[in-house]
PDB file of C-alpha atoms in Angstrom:
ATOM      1  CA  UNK C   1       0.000   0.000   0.000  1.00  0.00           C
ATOM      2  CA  UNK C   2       2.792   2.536   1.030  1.00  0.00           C
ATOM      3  CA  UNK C   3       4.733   1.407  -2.413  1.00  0.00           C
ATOM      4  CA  UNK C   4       1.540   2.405  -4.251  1.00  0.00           C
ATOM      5  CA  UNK C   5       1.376   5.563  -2.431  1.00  0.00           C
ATOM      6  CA  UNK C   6       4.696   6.136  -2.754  1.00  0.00           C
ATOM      7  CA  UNK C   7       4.704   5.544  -6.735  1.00  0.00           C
ATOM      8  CA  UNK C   8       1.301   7.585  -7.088  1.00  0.00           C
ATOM      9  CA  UNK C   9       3.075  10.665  -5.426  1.00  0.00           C
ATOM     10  CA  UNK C  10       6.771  10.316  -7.273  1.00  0.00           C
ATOM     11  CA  UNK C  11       8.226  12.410  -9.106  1.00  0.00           C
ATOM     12  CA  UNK C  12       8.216  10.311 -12.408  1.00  0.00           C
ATOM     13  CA  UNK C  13       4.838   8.857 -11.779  1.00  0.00           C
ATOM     14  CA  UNK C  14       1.065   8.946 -12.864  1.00  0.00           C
ATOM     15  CA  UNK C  15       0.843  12.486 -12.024  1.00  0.00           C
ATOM     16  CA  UNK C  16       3.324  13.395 -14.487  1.00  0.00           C
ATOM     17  CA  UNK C  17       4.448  13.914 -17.712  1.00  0.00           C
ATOM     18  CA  UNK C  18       7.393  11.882 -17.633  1.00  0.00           C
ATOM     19  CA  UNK C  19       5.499   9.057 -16.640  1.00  0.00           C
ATOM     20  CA  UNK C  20       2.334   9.308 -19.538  1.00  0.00           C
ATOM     21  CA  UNK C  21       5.248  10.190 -22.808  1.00  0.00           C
ATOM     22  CA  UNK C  22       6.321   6.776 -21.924  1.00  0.00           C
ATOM     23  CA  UNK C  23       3.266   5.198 -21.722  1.00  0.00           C
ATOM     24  CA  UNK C  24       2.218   6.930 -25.078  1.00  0.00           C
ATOM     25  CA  UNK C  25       5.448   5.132 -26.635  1.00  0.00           C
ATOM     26  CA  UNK C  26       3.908   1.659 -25.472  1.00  0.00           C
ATOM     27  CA  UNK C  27       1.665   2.547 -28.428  1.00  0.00           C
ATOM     28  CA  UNK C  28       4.364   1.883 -31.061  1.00  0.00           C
ATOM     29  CA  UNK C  29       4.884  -1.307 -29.164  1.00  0.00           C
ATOM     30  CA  UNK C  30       1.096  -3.090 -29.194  1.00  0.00           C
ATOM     31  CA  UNK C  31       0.918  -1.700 -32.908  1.00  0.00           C
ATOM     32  CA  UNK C  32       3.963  -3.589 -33.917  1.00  0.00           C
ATOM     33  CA  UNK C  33       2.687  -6.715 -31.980  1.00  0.00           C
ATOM     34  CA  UNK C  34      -1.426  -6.352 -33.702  1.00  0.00           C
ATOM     35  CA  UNK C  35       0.447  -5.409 -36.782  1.00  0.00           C
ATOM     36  CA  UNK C  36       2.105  -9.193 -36.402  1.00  0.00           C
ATOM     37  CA  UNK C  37      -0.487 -10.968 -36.539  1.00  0.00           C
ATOM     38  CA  UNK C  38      -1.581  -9.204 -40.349  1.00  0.00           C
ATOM     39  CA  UNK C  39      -0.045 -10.040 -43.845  1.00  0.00           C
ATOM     40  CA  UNK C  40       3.463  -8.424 -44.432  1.00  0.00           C
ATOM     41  CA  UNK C  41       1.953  -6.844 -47.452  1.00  0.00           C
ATOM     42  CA  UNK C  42       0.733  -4.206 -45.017  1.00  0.00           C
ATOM     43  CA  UNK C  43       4.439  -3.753 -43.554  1.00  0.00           C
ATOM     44  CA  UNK C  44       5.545   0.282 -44.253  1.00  0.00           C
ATOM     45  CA  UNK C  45       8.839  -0.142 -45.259  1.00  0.00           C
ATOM     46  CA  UNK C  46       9.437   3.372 -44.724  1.00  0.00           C
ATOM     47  CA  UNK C  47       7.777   4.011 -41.274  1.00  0.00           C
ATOM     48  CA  UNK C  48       9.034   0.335 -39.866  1.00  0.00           C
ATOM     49  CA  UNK C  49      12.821   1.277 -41.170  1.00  0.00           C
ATOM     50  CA  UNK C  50      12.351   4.762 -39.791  1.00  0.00           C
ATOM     51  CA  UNK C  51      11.410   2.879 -36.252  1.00  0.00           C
ATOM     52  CA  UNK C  52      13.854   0.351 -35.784  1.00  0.00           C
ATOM     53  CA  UNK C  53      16.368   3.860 -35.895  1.00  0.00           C
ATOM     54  CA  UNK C  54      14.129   5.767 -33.647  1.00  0.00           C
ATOM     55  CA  UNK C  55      14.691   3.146 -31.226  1.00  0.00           C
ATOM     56  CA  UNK C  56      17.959   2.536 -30.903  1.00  0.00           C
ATOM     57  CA  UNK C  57      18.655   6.594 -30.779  1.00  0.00           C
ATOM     58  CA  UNK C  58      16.106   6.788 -28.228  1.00  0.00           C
ATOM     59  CA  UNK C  59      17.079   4.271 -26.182  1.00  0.00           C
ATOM     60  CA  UNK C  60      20.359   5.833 -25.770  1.00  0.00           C
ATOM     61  CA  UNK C  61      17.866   9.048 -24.948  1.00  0.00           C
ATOM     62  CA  UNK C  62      15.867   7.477 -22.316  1.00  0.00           C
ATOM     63  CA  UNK C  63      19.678   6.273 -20.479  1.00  0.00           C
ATOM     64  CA  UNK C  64      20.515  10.132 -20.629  1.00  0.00           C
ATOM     65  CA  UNK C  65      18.052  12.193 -20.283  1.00  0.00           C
ATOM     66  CA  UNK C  66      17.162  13.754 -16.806  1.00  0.00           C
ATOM     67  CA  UNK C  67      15.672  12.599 -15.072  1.00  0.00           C
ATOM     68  CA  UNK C  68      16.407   8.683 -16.059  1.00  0.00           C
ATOM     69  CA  UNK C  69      13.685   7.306 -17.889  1.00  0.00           C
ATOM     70  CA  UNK C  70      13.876   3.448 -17.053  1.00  0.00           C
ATOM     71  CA  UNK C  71      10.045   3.047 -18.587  1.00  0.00           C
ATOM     72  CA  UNK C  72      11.167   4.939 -21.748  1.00  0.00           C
ATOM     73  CA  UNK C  73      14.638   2.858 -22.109  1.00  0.00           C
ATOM     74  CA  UNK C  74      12.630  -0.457 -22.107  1.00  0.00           C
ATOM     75  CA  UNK C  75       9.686   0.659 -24.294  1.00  0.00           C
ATOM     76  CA  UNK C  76      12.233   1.169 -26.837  1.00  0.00           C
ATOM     77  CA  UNK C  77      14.335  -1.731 -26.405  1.00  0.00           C
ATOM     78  CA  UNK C  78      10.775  -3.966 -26.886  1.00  0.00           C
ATOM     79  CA  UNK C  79       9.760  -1.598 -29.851  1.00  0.00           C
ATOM     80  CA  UNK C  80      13.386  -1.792 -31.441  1.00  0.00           C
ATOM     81  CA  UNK C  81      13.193  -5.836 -31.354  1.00  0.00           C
ATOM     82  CA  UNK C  82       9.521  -5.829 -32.580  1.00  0.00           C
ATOM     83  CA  UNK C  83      10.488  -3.588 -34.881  1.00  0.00           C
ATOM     84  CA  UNK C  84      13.281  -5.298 -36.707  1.00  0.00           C
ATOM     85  CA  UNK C  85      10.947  -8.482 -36.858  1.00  0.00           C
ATOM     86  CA  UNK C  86       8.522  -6.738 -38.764  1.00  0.00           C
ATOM     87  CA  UNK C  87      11.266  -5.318 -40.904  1.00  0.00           C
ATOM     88  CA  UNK C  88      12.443  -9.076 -41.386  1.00  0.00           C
ATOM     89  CA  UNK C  89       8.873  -9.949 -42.192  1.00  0.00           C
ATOM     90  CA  UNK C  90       8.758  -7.318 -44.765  1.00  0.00           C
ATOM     91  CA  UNK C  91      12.369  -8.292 -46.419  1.00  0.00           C
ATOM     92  CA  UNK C  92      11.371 -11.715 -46.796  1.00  0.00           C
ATOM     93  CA  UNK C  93       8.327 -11.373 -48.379  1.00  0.00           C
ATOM     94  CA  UNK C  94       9.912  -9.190 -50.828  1.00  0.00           C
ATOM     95  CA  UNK C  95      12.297 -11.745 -51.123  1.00  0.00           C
ATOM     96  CA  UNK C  96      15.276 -10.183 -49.783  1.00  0.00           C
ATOM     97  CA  UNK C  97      16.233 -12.995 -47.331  1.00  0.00           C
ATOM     98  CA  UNK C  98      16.659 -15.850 -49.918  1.00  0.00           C
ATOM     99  CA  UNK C  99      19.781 -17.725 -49.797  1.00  0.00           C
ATOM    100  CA  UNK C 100      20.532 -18.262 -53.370  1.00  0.00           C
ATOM    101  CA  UNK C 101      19.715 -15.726 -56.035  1.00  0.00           C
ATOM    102  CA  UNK C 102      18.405 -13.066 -54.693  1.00  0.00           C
ATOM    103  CA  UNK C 103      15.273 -11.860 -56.410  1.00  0.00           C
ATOM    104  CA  UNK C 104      13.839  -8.309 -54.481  1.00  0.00           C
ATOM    105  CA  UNK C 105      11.064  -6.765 -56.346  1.00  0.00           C
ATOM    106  CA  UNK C 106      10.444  -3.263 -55.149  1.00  0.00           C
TER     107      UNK C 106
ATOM    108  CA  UNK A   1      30.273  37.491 -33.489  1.00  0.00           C
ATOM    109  CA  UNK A   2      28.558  34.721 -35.827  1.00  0.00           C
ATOM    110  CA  UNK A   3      31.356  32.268 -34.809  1.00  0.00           C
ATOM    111  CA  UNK A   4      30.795  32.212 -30.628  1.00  0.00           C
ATOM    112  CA  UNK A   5      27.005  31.975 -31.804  1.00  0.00           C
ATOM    113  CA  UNK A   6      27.745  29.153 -33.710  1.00  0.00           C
ATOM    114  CA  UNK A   7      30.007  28.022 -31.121  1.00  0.00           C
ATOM    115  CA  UNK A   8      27.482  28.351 -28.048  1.00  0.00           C
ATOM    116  CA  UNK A   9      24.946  26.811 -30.004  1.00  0.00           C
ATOM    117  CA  UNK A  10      27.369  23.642 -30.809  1.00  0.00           C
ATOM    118  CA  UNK A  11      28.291  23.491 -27.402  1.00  0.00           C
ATOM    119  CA  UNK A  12      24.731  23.244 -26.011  1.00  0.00           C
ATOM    120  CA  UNK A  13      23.753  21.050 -23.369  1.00  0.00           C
ATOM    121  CA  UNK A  14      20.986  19.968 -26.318  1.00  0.00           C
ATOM    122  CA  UNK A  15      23.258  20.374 -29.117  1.00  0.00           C
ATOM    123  CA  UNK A  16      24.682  18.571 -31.981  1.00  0.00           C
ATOM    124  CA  UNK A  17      27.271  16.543 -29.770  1.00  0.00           C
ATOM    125  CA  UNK A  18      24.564  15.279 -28.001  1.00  0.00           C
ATOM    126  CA  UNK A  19      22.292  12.308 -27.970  1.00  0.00           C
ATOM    127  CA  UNK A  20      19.665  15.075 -26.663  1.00  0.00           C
ATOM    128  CA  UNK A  21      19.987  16.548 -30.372  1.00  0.00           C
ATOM    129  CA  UNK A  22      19.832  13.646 -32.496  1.00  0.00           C
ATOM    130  CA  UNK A  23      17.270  11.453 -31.047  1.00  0.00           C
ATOM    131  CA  UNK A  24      14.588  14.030 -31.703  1.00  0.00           C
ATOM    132  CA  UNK A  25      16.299  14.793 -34.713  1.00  0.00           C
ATOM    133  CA  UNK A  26      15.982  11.807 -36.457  1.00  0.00           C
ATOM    134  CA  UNK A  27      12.436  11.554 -35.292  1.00  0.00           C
ATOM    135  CA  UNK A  28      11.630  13.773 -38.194  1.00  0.00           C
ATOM    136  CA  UNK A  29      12.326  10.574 -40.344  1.00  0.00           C
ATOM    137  CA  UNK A  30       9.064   8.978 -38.764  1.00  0.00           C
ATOM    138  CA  UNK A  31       7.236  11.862 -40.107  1.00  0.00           C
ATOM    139  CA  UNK A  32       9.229  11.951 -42.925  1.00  0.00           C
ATOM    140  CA  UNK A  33       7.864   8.497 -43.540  1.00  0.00           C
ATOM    141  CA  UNK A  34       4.781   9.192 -42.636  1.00  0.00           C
ATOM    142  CA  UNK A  35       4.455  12.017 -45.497  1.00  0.00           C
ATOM    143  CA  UNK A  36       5.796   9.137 -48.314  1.00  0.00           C
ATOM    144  CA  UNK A  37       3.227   7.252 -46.716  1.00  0.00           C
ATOM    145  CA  UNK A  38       0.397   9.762 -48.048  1.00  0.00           C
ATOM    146  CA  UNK A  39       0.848   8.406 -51.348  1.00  0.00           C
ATOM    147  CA  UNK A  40       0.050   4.859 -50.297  1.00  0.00           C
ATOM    148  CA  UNK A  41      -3.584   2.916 -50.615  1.00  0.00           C
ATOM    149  CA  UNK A  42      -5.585   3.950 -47.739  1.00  0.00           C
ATOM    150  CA  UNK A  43      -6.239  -0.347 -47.326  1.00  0.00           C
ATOM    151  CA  UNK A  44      -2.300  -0.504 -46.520  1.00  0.00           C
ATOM    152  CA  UNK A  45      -2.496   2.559 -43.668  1.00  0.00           C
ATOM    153  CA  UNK A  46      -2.278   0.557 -40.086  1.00  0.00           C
ATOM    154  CA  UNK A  47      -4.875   1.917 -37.188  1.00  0.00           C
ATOM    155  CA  UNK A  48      -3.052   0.996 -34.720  1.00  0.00           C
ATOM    156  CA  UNK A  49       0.404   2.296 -36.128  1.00  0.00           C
ATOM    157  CA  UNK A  50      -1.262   6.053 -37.176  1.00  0.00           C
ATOM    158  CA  UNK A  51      -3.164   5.997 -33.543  1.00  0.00           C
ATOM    159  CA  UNK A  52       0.223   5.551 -32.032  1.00  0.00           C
ATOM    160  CA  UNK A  53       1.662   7.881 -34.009  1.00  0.00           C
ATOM    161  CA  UNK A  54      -0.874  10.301 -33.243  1.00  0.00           C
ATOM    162  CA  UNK A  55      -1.181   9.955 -29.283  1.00  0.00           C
ATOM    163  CA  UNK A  56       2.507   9.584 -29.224  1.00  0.00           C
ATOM    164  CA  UNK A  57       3.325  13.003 -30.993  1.00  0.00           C
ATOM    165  CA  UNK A  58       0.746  15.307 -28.597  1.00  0.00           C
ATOM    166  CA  UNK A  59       1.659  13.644 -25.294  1.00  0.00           C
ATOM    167  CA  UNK A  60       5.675  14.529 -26.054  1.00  0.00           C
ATOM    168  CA  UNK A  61       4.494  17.398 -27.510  1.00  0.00           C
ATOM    169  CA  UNK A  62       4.094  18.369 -23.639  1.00  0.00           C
ATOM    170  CA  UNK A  63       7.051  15.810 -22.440  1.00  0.00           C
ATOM    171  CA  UNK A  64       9.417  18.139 -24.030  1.00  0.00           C
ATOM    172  CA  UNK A  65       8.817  20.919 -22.220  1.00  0.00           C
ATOM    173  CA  UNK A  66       9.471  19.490 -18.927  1.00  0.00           C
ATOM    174  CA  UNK A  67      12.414  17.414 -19.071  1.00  0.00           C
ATOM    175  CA  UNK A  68      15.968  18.882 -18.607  1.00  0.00           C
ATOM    176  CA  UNK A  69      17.246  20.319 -21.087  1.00  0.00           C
ATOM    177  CA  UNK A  70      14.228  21.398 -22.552  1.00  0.00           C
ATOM    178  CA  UNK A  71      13.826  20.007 -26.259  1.00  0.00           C
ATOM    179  CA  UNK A  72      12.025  22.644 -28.637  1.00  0.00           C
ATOM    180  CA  UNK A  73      13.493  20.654 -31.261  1.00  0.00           C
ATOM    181  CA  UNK A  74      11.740  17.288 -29.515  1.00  0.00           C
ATOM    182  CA  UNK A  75       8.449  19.423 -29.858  1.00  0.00           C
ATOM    183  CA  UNK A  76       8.328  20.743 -33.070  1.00  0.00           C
ATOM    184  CA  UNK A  77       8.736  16.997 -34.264  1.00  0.00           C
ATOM    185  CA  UNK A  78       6.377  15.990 -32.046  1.00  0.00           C
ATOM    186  CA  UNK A  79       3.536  18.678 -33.481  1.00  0.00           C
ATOM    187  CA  UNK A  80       4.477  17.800 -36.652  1.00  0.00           C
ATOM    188  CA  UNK A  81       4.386  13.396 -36.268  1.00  0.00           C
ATOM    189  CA  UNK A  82       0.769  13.746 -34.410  1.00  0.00           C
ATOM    190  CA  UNK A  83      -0.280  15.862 -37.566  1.00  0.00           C
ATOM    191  CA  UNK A  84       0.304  13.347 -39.925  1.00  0.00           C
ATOM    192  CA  UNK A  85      -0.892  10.786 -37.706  1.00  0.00           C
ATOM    193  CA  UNK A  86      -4.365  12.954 -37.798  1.00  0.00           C
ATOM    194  CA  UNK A  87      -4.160  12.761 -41.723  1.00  0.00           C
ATOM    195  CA  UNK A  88      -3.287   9.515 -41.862  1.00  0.00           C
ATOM    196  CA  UNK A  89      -6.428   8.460 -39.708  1.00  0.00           C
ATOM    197  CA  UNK A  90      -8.305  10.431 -41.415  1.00  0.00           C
ATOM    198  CA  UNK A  91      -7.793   9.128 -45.046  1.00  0.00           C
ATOM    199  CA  UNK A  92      -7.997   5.587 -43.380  1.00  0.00           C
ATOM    200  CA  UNK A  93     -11.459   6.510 -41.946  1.00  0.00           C
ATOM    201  CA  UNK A  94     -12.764   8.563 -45.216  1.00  0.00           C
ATOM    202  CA  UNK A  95     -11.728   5.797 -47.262  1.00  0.00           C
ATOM    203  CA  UNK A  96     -13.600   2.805 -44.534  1.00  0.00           C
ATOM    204  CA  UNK A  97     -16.764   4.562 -43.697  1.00  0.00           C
ATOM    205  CA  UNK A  98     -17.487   7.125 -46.460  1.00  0.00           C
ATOM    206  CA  UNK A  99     -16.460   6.293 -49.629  1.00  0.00           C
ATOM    207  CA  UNK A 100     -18.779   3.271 -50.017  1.00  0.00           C
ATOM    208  CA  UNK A 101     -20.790   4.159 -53.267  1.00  0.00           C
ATOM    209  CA  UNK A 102     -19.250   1.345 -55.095  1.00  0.00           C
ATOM    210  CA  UNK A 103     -19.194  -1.192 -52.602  1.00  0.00           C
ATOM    211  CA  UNK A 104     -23.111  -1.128 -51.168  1.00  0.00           C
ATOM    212  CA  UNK A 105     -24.896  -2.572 -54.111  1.00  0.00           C
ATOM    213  CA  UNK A 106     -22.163  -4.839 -54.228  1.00  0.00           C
ATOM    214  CA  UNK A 107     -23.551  -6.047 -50.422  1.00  0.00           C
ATOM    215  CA  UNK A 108     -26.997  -6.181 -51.102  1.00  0.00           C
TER     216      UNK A 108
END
C-alpha cells in the first residue's frame, strides 16, 4: 500500500508527464505486436525502417536524459526488437532474405 | 560574433554533440515516412500504427517541455508526427466509412 502511495506521489509517476510520454510510446509497441499478426503486405517499409532507428537513438535518450527514464529505455528496447521483426517480415516477403539468387522486387 | 554563436549553439547542453539533439532529430524521419506514406492505398495505412503515431506526438508534444534540457526541437517533431498521424487516420477513416458508393450494391 505505502509502495503504491509512494509511486502515485513520485516524481516520475502517474501524475506526471514523464510518466504518460512513456506510456504513449507503449503505443508503437502493441501496434507492432497487432500489426504481427496481419499479412506483411501491409508492412511500411518506410515508417518500420524509420522505427527500428528511432529506437535505438532513443534508447540511448531514455539512459541520458534527466531525469532517467527506465520506462522509456525499455519501451524502446521492446519496440526496437519488434520492430526489426517486422522489418524481417517485410524483407522476406519481398524476397530479400533468400539464400541463393536473390530476387527483391520493389 | 557569428562564430561564438555558432560556437554556443554547438556546445549546447541539447546540441549537436549530443544524444539530446539527435534522437529528436531523427524523429523527423518517422514523419518523414509518414508524409511518403500519403501516397500509399488507404487499405495498406495501419490503425493501430497512425493511432500511435498520433497519441505519441501530442503527449511529447508536452514531455518536451518538462524534461531537462528542454527540447524545442523534440516538440516541433512531435507537433508535426501527431499531424500526420491525424491525416493519416483520417484518409484511413474517409476511405472505410465514407467512400462506399461502389461497394453497397455490391452487399446487397
Amino acid at each position: 500500500m505505502a509502495a503504491l502511495k509512494t509511486f502515485w506521489n513520485s516524481p516520475m509517476g502517474p501524475k506526471t508527464t514523464h510518466f504518460w510520454g512513456p506510456v504513449a510510446n507503449w503505443g508503437f509497441v502493441i501496434a507492432g505486436l497487432v500489426d504481427m499478426q496481419k499479412p506483411p503486405e501491409m508492412i511500411s517499409r518506410n515508417m518500420t525502417s524509420a522505427m527500428c532507428v528511432y529506437s535505438a537513438l532513443f534508447m540511448r535518450f531514455a539512459w541520458m536524459v534527466k531525469p532517467r527514464n527506465y520506462l522509456l529505455l525499455a519501451c524502446h528496447a521492446s519496440n526496437e526488437s519488434v520492430q526489426l521483426y517486422q522489418l524481417s517480415r517485410w524483407a522476406k516477403a519481398q524476397g530479400y532474405l533468400e539464400k541463393k539468387e536473390p530476387e527483391g522486387q520493389h | 560574433m557569428a562564430a561564438s554563436k555558432i560556437q554556443a549553439l554547438w556546445n549546447h547542453p541539447a546540441g549537436p554533440k549530443t544524444i539530446h539533439f539527435w534522437a529528436p532529430t531523427f524523429k523527423w524521419g518517422i514523419s518523414i515516412a509518414n508524409v511518403a506514406d500519403f501516397s500509399k492505398p488507404p487499405e495498406k495505412i495501419s490503425y493501430p500504427q497512425q493511432v500511435a503515431v498520433t497519441c505519441t506526438g501530442l503527449i511529447w508534444s508536452r514531455y518536451s517541455t518538462v524534461i531537462t534540457p528542454k527540447n524545442w526541437n523534440l516538440f516541433s517533431v512531435n507537433v508535426v508526427m501527431a499531424g500526420t498521424g491525424i491525416y493519416q487516420l483520417a484518409r484511413k477513416t474517409r476511405h472505410d466509412h465514407f467512400s462506399e458508393v461502389q461497394e453497397v450494391p455490391a452487399k446487397e
